[in-house]
Amino acid sequence: MDFVPNHSSDEHEWFQKSIERDPEYEDYYIWHDGKFDEHGNRHPPNNWQSVFYGSAWTWNEKRGQYYLHQFDKKQPDLDYRNPKVVNAMKNVLKFWMDKGASGFRVDAINHLFEVEDLRDEPLTGWTNDPFNYGYTHHYYTKDLDETYEMVQQWRKLLDEYTAEHKTETKILMTEAYANQTFTAKFYNYDSHFPFNFGFIENLRDYHSAYDIRQIIDDWLDLMPKGATANWVLGNHDKPRVASRFGFERHDGMLAIEMTLPGVAVTYNGEEIGMIDHRDISWEETVDPQACNGPQEGYEERSRDPQRTPFQWDDTKNGGFSDGDSTWLPLHPNFRENNLAKQKKMEKSYFSFYKDLTELRKTKVLQHGTFRTYIFGDKIYSHIREFEGEHVIVVVNLSYKYETIDITRAIDVANDVEIIAVGHRSTHNKGEILDAKSIEVRSYDALILRERK
């Protein structure tokens, strides 16, 4: 369940009652009178910006105060320094667990608290636009210690619920765009895992096998001992995997992510190789991150291209809806690229994804050791091993053919068998290869095991 604790809607009953200064809800949100300049003109209390452009403060005429919103003005921030808010949001978690939710993906968690004195944030010098989110360093509105402590309270609540109701373990995952140190810190405050955005934030199509290895090693080194790793290749905020790395590398990047130790997170559409819809007009754009700024440059700010409806089939609206239209226009390629069509194909993005998910059920991927081996700049490999069984992942990041000797990476007595292969490869599943002379073809993604 997606749990968005930082804010409510401005149409929510709590906010409407807070505007009315209902004693129960008056301090559910962060309100302020503002400050006056030498001419008697009122201004917001500080220089904080909204993530979605503009001041983080909006004046409410009825209440006669500004309210804080770190995101859109229709999303007023809740005040977690108010014990009533803390209790109310715990009740939200209980409500959804009673409904059967297995756990929570906690959205934008690092924005939960702000400093009490509402001091100005220091300027970055990156832009002269005071409404741009990059205008200031966000030292006082993000990553505060109180945020981690709140996560710890929620984890305690979930554990108590699990014990009391004798149910499955309720999972807590935290989402934050922060540096890796701040992100990994959530482990120490009992998040089952914080989303690891290393692949999203730090990898592009021009990066090498060495770069991939470094990003993996950095996260594994940063994690506390015994913690569960996780890997996020794509999400709703960043360009899709096939658009970011190139559709040729899509299978290879999924092969790496899905065979690493720990949790692999899939964003819908990755299993069929969806790409960004880059031709969404200004009139069709709905993302507040784009709409709240000037029309000029909206394409660079908008996240709508990677949020278009899932392409189920080639019927009206791609099988997503039988309405007259959809929230966002479908990508024009939905008739050629959709799940129904791929299900009928012997080799497709979807068939490869299915093979990867089946492999993830094996003991070697669930419990096996992990190490990497690099065959030059563009051939990445890693090996998983458990009780004498090996799974070997080999990914070619380039169009150039290479012949590799896998025995340099692992002591293999016999030939190797392909147990999964990227759908664009001219190799086939079940094919037997000479371990000392494996032809890794253009953008290949090969999953191998020793032939018994």
XYZ file of C-alpha atoms in Angstrom:
452
model
C 0.000 0.000 0.000
C 1.345 3.430 -0.941
C 1.336 5.434 2.314
C 1.750 9.196 1.814
C 2.192 10.605 5.323
C 3.688 14.037 4.654
C 0.468 15.754 3.622
C -3.243 15.473 3.020
C -5.408 17.038 0.339
C -6.562 20.598 0.887
C -10.059 19.178 0.381
C -9.641 16.745 3.270
C -11.942 17.133 6.259
C -8.963 17.654 8.564
C -7.706 20.619 6.562
C -11.132 22.172 6.196
C -11.628 21.948 9.968
C -8.154 23.356 10.531
C -9.089 26.378 8.406
C -12.120 26.830 10.664
C -9.825 26.584 13.722
C -11.744 23.613 15.061
C -9.997 22.958 18.419
C -9.335 19.317 17.510
C -7.737 20.097 14.135
C -6.468 23.678 14.469
C -2.838 22.576 14.723
C -2.937 19.551 12.407
C -1.038 21.596 9.814
C 1.789 24.126 9.853
C 0.307 27.613 9.856
C 2.043 30.977 10.185
C 1.069 34.646 10.121
C 3.965 35.484 7.826
C 6.211 38.505 8.190
C 5.920 42.150 7.170
C 8.448 44.249 5.299
C 9.212 47.909 6.008
C 6.284 48.934 3.803
C 3.799 46.844 5.740
C 3.440 44.204 3.032
C 2.943 40.642 4.208
C 5.253 37.854 2.968
C 5.712 34.139 3.654
C 7.649 33.418 6.852
C 10.816 32.242 5.074
C 12.476 31.466 1.743
C 11.436 27.810 1.480
C 10.421 26.509 -1.946
C 7.988 23.838 -3.026
C 9.471 20.790 -4.748
C 6.921 21.573 -7.468
C 8.134 25.176 -7.984
C 7.098 28.333 -6.191
C 6.929 29.252 -2.532
C 6.293 26.426 -0.071
C 3.724 28.723 1.584
C 0.215 29.598 0.404
C -2.043 32.202 1.973
C -5.470 31.044 3.144
C -7.823 34.013 3.230
C -10.425 32.382 5.453
C -8.033 31.435 8.239
C -5.838 34.471 7.664
C -2.556 32.581 7.706
C -0.058 30.880 5.422
C 0.122 27.079 5.371
C 3.177 25.026 4.493
C 3.239 22.633 1.547
C 6.560 21.140 0.527
C 4.846 19.840 -2.598
C 1.740 21.154 -4.354
C -0.447 23.846 -2.770
C -3.274 21.327 -2.759
C -1.133 19.105 -0.510
C -0.766 20.889 2.863
C 1.893 19.432 5.166
C 0.758 17.740 8.359
C 2.441 18.812 11.601
C 4.093 15.764 13.150
C 5.093 17.757 16.204
C 1.416 17.499 17.155
C 0.802 14.176 19.021
C -2.751 14.116 17.648
C -1.405 13.934 14.098
C 1.023 11.176 15.038
C -1.787 9.133 16.557
C -4.156 9.800 13.645
C -1.612 8.588 11.088
C -0.924 5.468 13.125
C -4.643 4.805 12.936
C -4.386 5.100 9.147
C -1.783 2.327 9.154
C -3.986 0.167 11.392
C -6.985 0.769 9.128
C -5.165 -0.576 6.077
C -3.642 -3.506 7.953
C -7.153 -4.427 9.074
C -8.090 -4.382 5.385
C -5.298 -6.855 4.652
C -2.420 -4.648 3.498
C 0.827 -6.648 3.659
C 2.951 -3.575 4.160
C 3.609 0.011 3.169
C 5.738 1.932 0.722
C 6.175 5.238 2.576
C 6.270 8.127 0.109
C 8.653 11.106 0.342
C 9.459 10.219 3.934
C 12.411 12.583 4.345
C 10.135 15.659 4.069
C 8.146 14.708 7.185
C 9.678 17.232 9.621
C 10.966 20.779 9.371
C 12.913 22.826 11.924
C 10.617 24.416 14.510
C 12.002 27.942 14.183
C 11.318 28.010 10.399
C 14.665 29.684 9.685
C 15.669 30.579 6.108
C 17.655 27.968 4.212
C 21.075 28.899 2.793
C 21.356 29.746 -0.905
C 23.028 27.307 -3.276
C 24.142 29.796 -5.908
C 22.881 27.395 -8.606
C 20.049 29.641 -9.807
C 18.765 33.184 -9.388
C 15.146 32.038 -9.454
C 13.877 32.147 -5.830
C 10.972 29.845 -6.742
C 13.195 27.083 -8.120
C 13.692 24.178 -5.699
C 17.407 24.342 -6.395
C 17.597 27.925 -5.074
C 18.383 26.803 -1.511
C 20.025 23.925 0.313
C 17.275 21.978 2.083
C 19.039 21.466 5.376
C 16.033 22.481 7.474
C 13.191 20.814 5.566
C 14.599 17.355 4.814
C 16.340 14.422 6.497
C 15.817 15.610 10.073
C 16.464 13.136 12.905
C 12.817 13.269 13.974
C 11.851 11.679 10.664
C 13.909 8.574 11.394
C 12.437 8.357 14.865
C 8.902 8.438 13.413
C 9.786 5.546 11.097
C 10.958 3.642 14.156
C 7.571 4.230 15.816
C 5.747 2.950 12.721
C 7.907 -0.186 12.578
C 7.111 -0.851 16.251
C 3.408 -0.476 15.447
C 3.635 -2.927 12.528
C 5.558 -5.481 14.602
C 3.032 -5.240 17.438
C 0.166 -5.673 14.987
C 1.847 -8.730 13.468
C 2.327 -10.315 16.898
C -1.161 -9.477 18.167
C -2.995 -10.711 15.074
C -0.597 -13.615 14.375
C -0.417 -12.521 10.754
C 2.271 -12.272 8.099
C 5.109 -9.867 8.757
C 3.969 -6.372 7.824
C 6.664 -4.696 5.733
C 7.813 -1.071 5.941
C 9.708 0.367 2.939
C 10.804 4.000 2.935
C 11.184 6.209 -0.144
C 13.492 9.209 -0.019
C 15.540 11.109 -2.574
C 18.576 11.677 -0.401
C 22.271 10.924 -0.494
C 23.159 7.284 0.104
C 24.285 7.888 3.692
C 20.975 9.510 4.677
C 19.097 6.783 2.825
C 20.944 3.872 4.440
C 20.362 5.481 7.848
C 16.740 4.293 7.664
C 18.038 0.747 8.217
C 19.239 1.840 11.650
C 15.751 3.079 12.500
C 14.014 -0.187 11.638
C 12.821 0.358 8.086
C 12.805 -3.130 6.540
C 14.560 -1.407 3.704
C 14.898 2.109 2.272
C 14.597 2.258 -1.487
C 18.066 2.161 -3.018
C 18.056 4.599 -5.947
C 21.700 4.093 -6.888
C 20.829 2.670 -10.324
C 18.266 5.423 -10.962
C 20.337 8.375 -9.825
C 23.834 7.352 -10.865
C 23.639 5.205 -14.016
C 23.165 6.195 -17.650
C 23.538 4.466 -21.000
C 27.190 5.510 -21.364
C 28.339 3.984 -18.094
C 30.632 0.985 -18.001
C 30.633 -2.434 -16.363
C 33.016 -0.979 -13.797
C 30.496 1.772 -12.955
C 27.741 -0.800 -12.390
C 29.993 -2.834 -10.131
C 30.941 0.266 -8.145
C 27.313 1.260 -7.530
C 26.480 -2.255 -6.336
C 29.536 -2.445 -4.087
C 28.894 1.003 -2.614
C 25.398 -0.007 -1.477
C 26.461 -3.374 -0.097
C 29.289 -1.701 1.821
C 26.961 0.980 3.170
C 24.284 -1.412 4.464
C 24.386 -2.574 8.078
C 25.430 -6.192 8.509
C 22.466 -8.528 8.158
C 20.218 -5.965 6.471
C 18.215 -6.761 3.339
C 19.530 -5.190 0.146
C 17.197 -3.789 -2.487
C 17.558 -2.518 -6.033
C 15.328 -0.094 -7.938
C 15.947 0.227 -11.659
C 12.977 2.442 -12.576
C 10.093 4.297 -10.985
C 7.411 6.900 -11.641
C 9.805 9.827 -11.140
C 12.521 8.994 -13.644
C 12.616 8.057 -17.355
C 11.827 4.419 -18.015
C 14.590 1.815 -18.159
C 14.329 1.360 -21.940
C 14.412 5.138 -22.452
C 17.233 5.777 -20.005
C 19.577 2.965 -21.020
C 18.305 2.282 -24.540
C 15.879 -0.469 -25.441
C 18.805 -2.696 -26.466
C 20.145 -2.715 -22.893
C 16.753 -3.157 -21.239
C 17.010 -6.943 -20.804
C 20.586 -6.691 -19.588
C 19.812 -4.131 -16.900
C 16.823 -6.191 -15.698
C 18.993 -9.316 -15.637
C 21.467 -7.564 -13.352
C 18.841 -6.133 -11.006
C 16.718 -9.282 -10.753
C 19.642 -11.574 -9.877
C 21.310 -9.420 -7.216
C 20.942 -10.428 -3.549
C 17.887 -8.973 -1.811
C 14.696 -7.344 -3.043
C 14.190 -6.309 -6.682
C 11.587 -3.588 -7.265
C 9.770 -3.522 -10.615
C 7.975 -0.432 -11.893
C 4.970 -1.327 -14.036
C 5.828 -1.457 -17.715
C 9.394 -2.666 -17.209
C 8.226 -6.242 -17.754
C 7.188 -5.398 -21.330
C 9.844 -2.808 -22.166
C 7.620 0.283 -22.204
C 9.295 3.550 -23.180
C 8.580 7.185 -22.323
C 5.889 9.038 -24.249
C 7.865 12.187 -25.037
C 5.164 13.879 -27.153
C 2.684 14.850 -24.429
C 1.578 18.412 -25.101
C 1.399 21.230 -22.559
C -2.407 20.971 -22.680
C -2.250 17.227 -21.912
C 0.295 17.587 -19.098
C -0.993 16.952 -15.577
C 2.151 16.579 -13.453
C 2.236 19.503 -10.978
C 6.030 19.489 -11.153
C 5.610 20.650 -14.754
C 2.343 22.590 -14.511
C 3.370 24.776 -11.575
C 6.254 26.265 -13.510
C 6.378 28.207 -16.774
C 5.311 26.496 -19.982
C 8.798 26.964 -21.354
C 10.818 23.898 -20.414
C 7.839 21.908 -19.087
C 9.003 18.840 -21.012
C 12.173 18.607 -18.905
C 10.256 18.963 -15.630
C 7.346 16.650 -16.430
C 7.204 13.063 -15.172
C 4.125 12.280 -17.261
C 6.099 10.563 -20.075
C 6.945 7.632 -17.772
C 3.487 7.555 -16.150
C 1.341 6.749 -19.177
C -1.151 3.871 -18.803
C 0.037 0.286 -18.854
C -0.282 -1.253 -22.308
C -2.384 -4.379 -21.774
C -3.465 -5.005 -25.374
C -4.125 -3.314 -28.725
C -7.774 -2.436 -28.091
C -9.239 0.957 -27.223
C -7.127 2.734 -24.600
C -4.758 -0.214 -24.632
C -7.126 -2.232 -22.477
C -6.440 0.131 -19.583
C -9.886 1.752 -19.553
C -13.152 1.598 -21.456
C -13.707 5.328 -20.930
C -13.603 7.973 -23.628
C -10.055 8.871 -22.661
C -7.367 8.139 -20.073
C -5.746 10.379 -17.472
C -2.678 10.560 -19.694
C -2.506 9.594 -23.372
C -1.179 6.123 -24.139
C 2.142 5.794 -25.848
C 1.430 5.586 -29.617
C 3.286 2.254 -29.824
C 0.745 0.440 -27.629
C -0.652 -1.503 -30.601
C 2.768 -2.974 -31.349
C 4.038 -3.244 -27.761
C 1.546 -4.667 -25.282
C 1.273 -7.524 -22.838
C -1.273 -9.561 -24.812
C 0.952 -9.587 -27.881
C 4.091 -10.445 -25.929
C 2.372 -13.361 -24.203
C 1.956 -14.993 -27.619
C 5.630 -14.610 -28.526
C 8.223 -17.266 -27.809
C 10.822 -14.590 -26.987
C 9.817 -11.176 -25.679
C 10.544 -8.726 -22.898
C 7.787 -10.442 -20.932
C 9.020 -14.007 -21.469
C 12.471 -12.984 -20.225
C 10.976 -11.196 -17.225
C 8.971 -14.324 -16.374
C 12.128 -16.439 -16.546
C 13.874 -14.011 -14.193
C 11.024 -14.083 -11.675
C 11.064 -17.895 -11.697
C 14.821 -17.878 -11.103
C 14.313 -15.619 -8.107
C 12.429 -18.480 -6.410
C 15.532 -20.694 -6.416
C 17.721 -21.141 -3.349
C 20.824 -19.996 -5.160
C 19.301 -16.558 -5.823
C 17.556 -16.316 -2.463
C 20.478 -17.428 -0.302
C 23.577 -17.574 -2.505
C 26.813 -15.672 -2.115
C 27.528 -12.838 -4.520
C 30.574 -11.568 -6.351
C 31.230 -9.660 -9.551
C 33.659 -10.237 -12.385
C 34.302 -7.729 -15.183
C 35.362 -8.870 -18.655
C 36.539 -5.490 -19.889
C 34.712 -2.190 -19.981
C 31.441 -3.400 -21.519
C 30.986 -6.996 -20.290
C 29.556 -7.150 -16.787
C 29.195 -10.422 -14.892
C 28.276 -11.629 -11.432
C 28.095 -15.039 -9.848
C 25.659 -16.392 -7.271
C 26.616 -19.621 -5.454
C 24.769 -21.844 -2.970
C 25.682 -25.348 -1.883
C 27.803 -25.957 -4.945
C 25.262 -24.590 -7.429
C 26.131 -21.529 -9.483
C 24.158 -18.984 -11.460
C 26.312 -16.825 -13.708
C 24.978 -13.569 -15.168
C 26.720 -12.095 -18.215
C 25.588 -8.804 -19.762
C 27.023 -7.074 -22.812
C 26.467 -3.325 -22.566
C 27.538 -2.707 -26.173
C 26.784 -3.872 -29.711
C 30.245 -5.435 -30.127
C 30.631 -9.206 -29.992
C 33.081 -10.516 -27.407
C 34.325 -14.021 -26.687
C 34.946 -14.682 -23.004
C 36.379 -17.500 -20.910
C 34.012 -17.912 -17.969
C 36.541 -20.133 -16.175
C 38.485 -16.941 -15.440
C 35.595 -15.958 -13.145
C 34.600 -19.339 -11.763
C 35.999 -22.845 -11.646
C 33.652 -24.654 -14.019
C 34.501 -28.283 -14.806
C 31.984 -28.678 -17.616
C 30.240 -26.613 -20.253
C 27.517 -24.150 -19.283
C 23.824 -24.081 -20.133
C 21.733 -21.003 -20.881
C 18.807 -21.005 -18.425
C 17.485 -17.573 -19.403
C 18.372 -15.215 -22.236
C 17.397 -11.725 -23.301
C 14.716 -11.745 -25.961
C 16.822 -9.921 -28.565
C 19.656 -12.450 -28.350
C 20.346 -14.946 -31.116
C 21.246 -17.429 -28.372
C 18.417 -19.600 -27.026
C 17.414 -21.001 -23.668
C 18.726 -24.542 -23.197
C 21.711 -23.950 -25.492
C 25.004 -25.504 -24.320
C 28.110 -23.320 -24.537
C 31.823 -24.004 -24.190
C 32.714 -22.390 -20.856
C 36.122 -21.341 -22.187
C 34.786 -19.735 -25.349
C 31.402 -18.059 -24.877
C 30.389 -15.720 -27.673
C 28.628 -12.795 -26.005
C 26.703 -11.160 -28.804
C 25.301 -7.664 -29.302
C 23.648 -6.454 -26.060
C 23.332 -10.041 -24.825
C 21.853 -10.868 -21.431
C 22.782 -14.448 -20.554
C 21.939 -16.375 -17.379
C 24.095 -19.505 -17.196
C 24.651 -22.507 -14.985
C 27.207 -25.302 -15.063
C 26.025 -28.258 -17.107
C 25.549 -31.229 -14.804
